PDB file of C-alpha atoms in Angstrom:
ATOM      1  CA  LYS A   1      13.341 -68.729 -31.669  1.00 39.00           C
ATOM      2  CA  HIS A   2      16.632 -70.570 -32.049  1.00 38.00           C
ATOM      3  CA  PRO A   3      16.399 -74.119 -33.451  1.00 39.00           C
ATOM      4  CA  LYS A   4      17.069 -76.866 -30.919  1.00 41.00           C
ATOM      5  CA  SER A   5      20.796 -77.560 -30.638  1.00 39.00           C
ATOM      6  CA  HIS A   6      22.094 -81.018 -31.348  1.00 41.00           C
ATOM      7  CA  GLU A   7      25.248 -82.358 -29.757  1.00 40.00           C
ATOM      8  CA  ILE A   8      28.165 -82.793 -32.131  1.00 39.00           C
ATOM      9  CA  MET A   9      31.116 -85.131 -31.982  1.00 39.00           C
ATOM     10  CA  CYS A  10      34.358 -83.422 -32.950  1.00 38.00           C
ATOM     11  CA  ILE A  11      36.893 -86.166 -32.793  1.00 36.00           C
ATOM     12  CA  ILE A  12      36.664 -89.458 -34.612  1.00 32.00           C
ATOM     13  CA  MET A  13      40.185 -90.758 -35.057  1.00 31.00           C
ATOM     14  CA  ASP A  14      42.101 -88.943 -37.817  1.00 31.00           C
ATOM     15  CA  GLU A  15      39.173 -87.941 -39.994  1.00 31.00           C
ATOM     16  CA  THR A  16      37.604 -84.540 -40.356  1.00 32.00           C
ATOM     17  CA  ILE A  17      33.934 -85.378 -40.126  1.00 30.00           C
ATOM     18  CA  ARG A  18      30.638 -83.762 -41.038  1.00 32.00           C
ATOM     19  CA  VAL A  19      27.919 -83.866 -38.442  1.00 33.00           C
ATOM     20  CA  SER A  20      24.481 -82.372 -38.134  1.00 33.00           C
ATOM     21  CA  MET A  21      24.295 -79.440 -35.754  1.00 39.00           C
ATOM     22  CA  SER A  22      21.241 -77.244 -35.489  1.00 40.00           C
ATOM     23  CA  ARG A  23      20.104 -78.422 -38.926  1.00 36.00           C
ATOM     24  CA  HIS A  24      23.451 -77.501 -40.552  1.00 37.00           C
ATOM     25  CA  GLN A  25      26.194 -79.622 -42.071  1.00 35.00           C
ATOM     26  CA  THR A  26      29.469 -78.241 -40.725  1.00 36.00           C
ATOM     27  CA  PRO A  27      32.941 -79.820 -40.549  1.00 36.00           C
ATOM     28  CA  ILE A  28      34.074 -79.690 -36.926  1.00 57.00           C
ATOM     29  CA  ASN A  29      37.175 -81.331 -35.501  1.00 59.00           C
ATOM     30  CA  LEU A  30      39.633 -79.603 -33.179  1.00 78.00           C
ATOM     31  CA  TYR A  31      42.356 -81.846 -34.613  1.00 80.00           C
ATOM     32  CA  HIS A  32      43.376 -81.074 -38.175  1.00 77.00           C
ATOM     33  CA  LEU A  33      45.636 -83.228 -40.353  1.00 79.00           C
ATOM     34  CA  SER A  34      47.902 -80.238 -40.942  1.00 79.00           C
ATOM     35  CA  ASP A  35      48.599 -79.978 -37.175  1.00 81.00           C
ATOM     36  CA  ASP A  36      51.675 -82.192 -37.459  1.00 78.00           C
ATOM     37  CA  GLY A  37      54.778 -80.080 -37.083  1.00 79.00           C
ATOM     38  CA  PHE A  38      52.879 -77.207 -35.482  1.00 85.00           C
ATOM     39  CA  ILE A  39      51.360 -78.858 -32.411  1.00 85.00           C
ATOM     40  CA  ASP A  40      53.069 -81.185 -29.970  1.00 86.00           C
ATOM     41  CA  ALA A  41      52.416 -84.862 -30.704  1.00 89.00           C
ATOM     42  CA  ALA A  42      50.991 -85.491 -27.209  1.00 91.00           C
ATOM     43  CA  ASP A  43      48.591 -82.571 -27.576  1.00 91.00           C
ATOM     44  CA  SER A  44      47.520 -83.897 -30.980  1.00 90.00           C
ATOM     45  CA  ILE A  45      46.584 -87.231 -29.420  1.00 92.00           C
ATOM     46  CA  ILE A  46      44.455 -85.474 -26.813  1.00 93.00           C
ATOM     47  CA  ARG A  47      42.873 -83.156 -29.413  1.00 91.00           C
ATOM     48  CA  ARG A  48      42.129 -86.099 -31.702  1.00 89.00           C
ATOM     49  CA  GLU A  49      40.973 -88.767 -29.232  1.00 91.00           C
ATOM     50  CA  VAL A  50      39.901 -87.190 -25.944  1.00 93.00           C
ATOM     51  CA  ILE A  51      38.353 -83.802 -26.613  1.00 91.00           C
ATOM     52  CA  GLN A  52      34.842 -83.626 -27.987  1.00 88.00           C
ATOM     53  CA  CYS A  53      32.994 -80.507 -29.139  1.00 87.00           C
ATOM     54  CA  PHE A  54      29.519 -79.591 -28.038  1.00 85.00           C
ATOM     55  CA  GLU A  55      27.178 -76.704 -28.579  1.00 84.00           C
ATOM     56  CA  THR A  56      25.968 -74.745 -25.573  1.00 82.00           C
ATOM     57  CA  ILE A  57      23.809 -71.705 -24.951  1.00 79.00           C
ATOM     58  CA  HIS A  58      25.250 -68.748 -23.038  1.00 68.00           C
ATOM     59  CA  PRO A  59      22.733 -67.921 -20.266  1.00 72.00           C
ATOM     60  CA  SER A  60      22.697 -64.188 -20.928  1.00 72.00           C
ATOM     61  CA  HIS A  61      22.709 -64.532 -24.753  1.00 72.00           C
ATOM     62  CA  PRO A  62      20.554 -67.526 -25.704  1.00 77.00           C
ATOM     63  CA  ASP A  63      20.148 -66.392 -29.312  1.00 78.00           C
ATOM     64  CA  VAL A  64      23.441 -67.854 -30.552  1.00 76.00           C
ATOM     65  CA  PRO A  65      24.911 -71.180 -29.420  1.00 82.00           C
ATOM     66  CA  THR A  66      28.605 -71.279 -28.562  1.00 85.00           C
ATOM     67  CA  ILE A  67      31.103 -74.103 -28.817  1.00 88.00           C
ATOM     68  CA  GLY A  68      32.503 -75.872 -25.788  1.00 90.00           C
ATOM     69  CA  PHE A  69      34.932 -78.745 -25.454  1.00 92.00           C
ATOM     70  CA  ARG A  70      34.783 -81.696 -23.060  1.00 91.00           C
ATOM     71  CA  CYS A  71      36.244 -85.068 -22.224  1.00 93.00           C
ATOM     72  CA  ALA A  72      34.600 -87.676 -24.440  1.00 91.00           C
ATOM     73  CA  PHE A  73      35.179 -90.386 -21.854  1.00 94.00           C
ATOM     74  CA  CYS A  74      33.506 -88.926 -18.782  1.00 93.00           C
ATOM     75  CA  LYS A  75      30.815 -86.709 -20.281  1.00 89.00           C
ATOM     76  CA  ASN A  76      28.066 -88.955 -18.883  1.00 89.00           C
ATOM     77  CA  ALA A  77      29.849 -90.062 -15.711  1.00 91.00           C
ATOM     78  CA  ALA A  78      28.327 -89.231 -12.343  1.00 90.00           C
ATOM     79  CA  HIS A  79      31.723 -88.190 -10.972  1.00 91.00           C
ATOM     80  CA  ARG A  80      34.196 -86.353 -13.204  1.00 92.00           C
ATOM     81  CA  ALA A  81      37.670 -85.021 -12.536  1.00 92.00           C
ATOM     82  CA  PRO A  82      37.986 -81.214 -12.417  1.00 92.00           C
ATOM     83  CA  TYR A  83      37.867 -79.196 -15.631  1.00 92.00           C
ATOM     84  CA  SER A  84      36.120 -81.915 -17.643  1.00 93.00           C
ATOM     85  CA  SER A  85      34.760 -79.255 -19.995  1.00 92.00           C
ATOM     86  CA  PHE A  86      35.724 -75.767 -21.049  1.00 92.00           C
ATOM     87  CA  ARG A  87      34.199 -72.965 -23.080  1.00 91.00           C
ATOM     88  CA  PRO A  88      36.880 -70.660 -24.471  1.00 92.00           C
ATOM     89  CA  ARG A  89      35.992 -66.983 -24.641  1.00 91.00           C
ATOM     90  CA  SER A  90      37.788 -66.687 -27.982  1.00 94.00           C
ATOM     91  CA  LEU A  91      39.930 -68.614 -30.446  1.00 94.00           C
ATOM     92  CA  LYS A  92      42.982 -67.085 -28.782  1.00 94.00           C
ATOM     93  CA  THR A  93      42.114 -68.708 -25.456  1.00 94.00           C
ATOM     94  CA  ILE A  94      41.665 -72.260 -26.787  1.00 94.00           C
ATOM     95  CA  TYR A  95      45.325 -73.088 -26.150  1.00 93.00           C
ATOM     96  CA  ARG A  96      45.318 -71.732 -22.591  1.00 94.00           C
ATOM     97  CA  ASP A  97      42.072 -73.540 -21.786  1.00 95.00           C
ATOM     98  CA  PHE A  98      43.424 -76.731 -23.373  1.00 94.00           C
ATOM     99  CA  LEU A  99      46.486 -76.560 -21.100  1.00 94.00           C
ATOM    100  CA  ARG A 100      44.175 -76.288 -18.082  1.00 94.00           C
ATOM    101  CA  PHE A 101      42.171 -79.256 -19.355  1.00 95.00           C
ATOM    102  CA  LYS A 102      45.345 -81.269 -19.858  1.00 94.00           C
ATOM    103  CA  SER A 103      46.842 -80.516 -16.452  1.00 93.00           C
ATOM    104  CA  ASN A 104      43.631 -80.529 -14.403  1.00 94.00           C
ATOM    105  CA  HIS A 105      41.543 -83.134 -16.151  1.00 96.00           C
ATOM    106  CA  PHE A 106      43.576 -85.432 -18.393  1.00 95.00           C
ATOM    107  CA  ALA A 107      45.977 -86.105 -15.542  1.00 91.00           C
ATOM    108  CA  GLN A 108      43.155 -87.134 -13.163  1.00 94.00           C
ATOM    109  CA  CYS A 109      40.292 -88.557 -15.239  1.00 96.00           C
ATOM    110  CA  VAL A 110      39.872 -92.265 -14.482  1.00 96.00           C
ATOM    111  CA  HIS A 111      37.685 -92.744 -17.558  1.00 97.00           C
ATOM    112  CA  ILE A 112      40.380 -92.027 -20.173  1.00 97.00           C
ATOM    113  CA  PRO A 113      41.681 -95.364 -21.529  1.00 97.00           C
ATOM    114  CA  GLU A 114      45.155 -96.474 -20.520  1.00 96.00           C
ATOM    115  CA  ASP A 115      46.266 -96.933 -24.138  1.00 96.00           C
ATOM    116  CA  ILE A 116      45.710 -93.209 -24.781  1.00 96.00           C
ATOM    117  CA  ARG A 117      47.511 -92.273 -21.569  1.00 95.00           C
ATOM    118  CA  GLY A 118      50.351 -94.586 -22.575  1.00 95.00           C
ATOM    119  CA  ARG A 119      50.774 -93.005 -26.000  1.00 95.00           C
ATOM    120  CA  VAL A 120      50.783 -89.506 -24.493  1.00 95.00           C
ATOM    121  CA  ALA A 121      53.322 -90.618 -21.875  1.00 94.00           C
ATOM    122  CA  LEU A 122      55.510 -92.169 -24.597  1.00 94.00           C
ATOM    123  CA  VAL A 123      55.632 -88.845 -26.448  1.00 92.00           C
ATOM    124  CA  HIS A 124      56.723 -87.131 -23.230  1.00 87.00           C
ATOM    125  CA  VAL A 125      59.445 -89.756 -22.633  1.00 89.00           C
ATOM    126  CA  ARG A 126      60.718 -89.380 -26.207  1.00 85.00           C
ATOM    127  CA  ARG A 127      60.761 -85.596 -25.852  1.00 82.00           C
ATOM    128  CA  GLU A 128      62.725 -85.813 -22.604  1.00 82.00           C
ATOM    129  CA  ARG A 129      65.234 -88.212 -24.159  1.00 80.00           C
ATOM    130  CA  ALA A 130      65.646 -85.879 -27.119  1.00 79.00           C
ATOM    131  CA  ARG A 131      66.310 -83.018 -24.713  1.00 76.00           C
ATOM    132  CA  GLN A 132      68.971 -85.131 -23.070  1.00 77.00           C
ATOM    133  CA  GLY A 133      70.790 -85.405 -26.390  1.00 71.00           C
ATOM    134  CA  ARG A 134      69.410 -88.676 -27.689  1.00 51.00           C
ATOM    135  CA  GLN A 135      67.746 -88.544 -31.091  1.00 51.00           C
ATOM    136  CA  ILE A 136      64.371 -90.240 -31.207  1.00 47.00           C
ATOM    137  CA  ILE A 137      62.562 -90.343 -34.541  1.00 50.00           C
ATOM    138  CA  GLY A 138      58.994 -89.091 -34.541  1.00 49.00           C
ATOM    139  CA  SER A 139      59.227 -86.880 -31.483  1.00 44.00           C
ATOM    140  CA  SER A 140      58.923 -83.156 -31.132  1.00 45.00           C
ATOM    141  CA  THR A 141      61.427 -81.577 -28.745  1.00 43.00           C
ATOM    142  CA  ARG A 142      59.117 -78.745 -27.846  1.00 48.00           C
ATOM    143  CA  GLY A 143      55.933 -78.983 -25.866  1.00 49.00           C
ATOM    144  CA  GLY A 144      52.620 -77.399 -26.778  1.00 51.00           C
ATOM    145  CA  GLY A 145      53.556 -76.218 -30.205  1.00 59.00           C
ATOM    146  CA  ASN A 146      52.912 -72.949 -31.898  1.00 76.00           C
ATOM    147  CA  LYS A 147      50.206 -71.030 -29.986  1.00 82.00           C
ATOM    148  CA  ALA A 148      49.223 -69.099 -33.098  1.00 87.00           C
ATOM    149  CA  TRP A 149      48.597 -72.408 -34.867  1.00 88.00           C
ATOM    150  CA  TRP A 150      45.813 -73.212 -32.392  1.00 90.00           C
ATOM    151  CA  VAL A 151      43.919 -70.174 -33.706  1.00 92.00           C
ATOM    152  CA  THR A 152      44.744 -70.985 -37.343  1.00 90.00           C
ATOM    153  CA  SER A 153      43.698 -74.603 -36.891  1.00 88.00           C
ATOM    154  CA  ALA A 154      40.399 -73.603 -35.246  1.00 89.00           C
ATOM    155  CA  LYS A 155      39.647 -71.331 -38.187  1.00 89.00           C
ATOM    156  CA  LYS A 156      40.529 -74.127 -40.635  1.00 85.00           C
ATOM    157  CA  VAL A 157      37.897 -76.393 -39.099  1.00 83.00           C
ATOM    158  CA  GLY A 158      35.205 -73.712 -39.258  1.00 85.00           C
ATOM    159  CA  LEU A 159      35.262 -71.987 -35.887  1.00 90.00           C
ATOM    160  CA  LYS A 160      35.315 -68.250 -35.234  1.00 92.00           C
ATOM    161  CA  ASP A 161      34.859 -65.781 -32.394  1.00 93.00           C
ATOM    162  CA  ARG A 162      31.384 -64.512 -31.565  1.00 88.00           C
ATOM    163  CA  ARG A 163      31.008 -60.850 -32.480  1.00 85.00           C
ATOM    164  CA  ASP A 164      30.086 -59.991 -28.894  1.00 82.00           C
ATOM    165  CA  GLY A 165      33.193 -61.720 -27.523  1.00 82.00           C
ATOM    166  CA  LEU A 166      31.227 -64.275 -25.524  1.00 82.00           C
ATOM    167  CA  GLY A 167      32.704 -67.424 -26.964  1.00 88.00           C
ATOM    168  CA  ILE A 168      33.336 -69.385 -30.129  1.00 90.00           C
ATOM    169  CA  VAL A 169      30.791 -70.262 -32.794  1.00 87.00           C
ATOM    170  CA  ILE A 170      30.683 -72.230 -35.986  1.00 83.00           C
ATOM    171  CA  ALA A 171      31.315 -69.973 -38.972  1.00 79.00           C
ATOM    172  CA  ARG A 172      28.115 -70.275 -40.957  1.00 65.00           C
ATOM    173  CA  GLY A 173      27.161 -68.539 -44.130  1.00 48.00           C
ATOM    174  CA  ASP A 174      23.443 -68.853 -43.500  1.00 39.00           C
ATOM    175  CA  GLY A 175      22.677 -65.469 -42.025  1.00 34.00           C
ATOM    176  CA  ILE A 176      22.498 -66.592 -38.403  1.00 35.00           C
ATOM    177  CA  ARG A 177      23.811 -63.810 -36.179  1.00 39.00           C
ATOM    178  CA  ASN A 178      27.095 -64.890 -34.669  1.00 38.00           C
TER     179      ASN A 178
END
């Protein structure tokens, strides 16, 4: 029988953290300090301050928990905006699912603090000004960033694809089938 899963918090400001998850100590944080220069600054803010990891059980394969991501601000709310959580099928789909989260949830969630929305909006304004020929320090001129980096970054924080292709798991060296 699989040990009871414990919820994990992925994002706590700029720190990679260690949290207890199913009796294991595993570093989990979708944001990684080396993201700068590879991922759009607005996306980094959302990865770092809005998205939270959690462990979930796939209904048809309850033997191995998979990783999902959700909005940290509305997870307990009675009414949530669409796409408040997502469970990527693989590391390669994290970026696509993140874009859906950003456009369908971040844009509509009333629980996300205005200061976070403001910082994300400021990055977008700076990017647009840079595109118009004005140089703004500290702004990326491309949106989204390097898609391949999303996979690399996920691996750096200890995530990997399930062998059966039914999601993402924490890479553990303890013999648990994943």
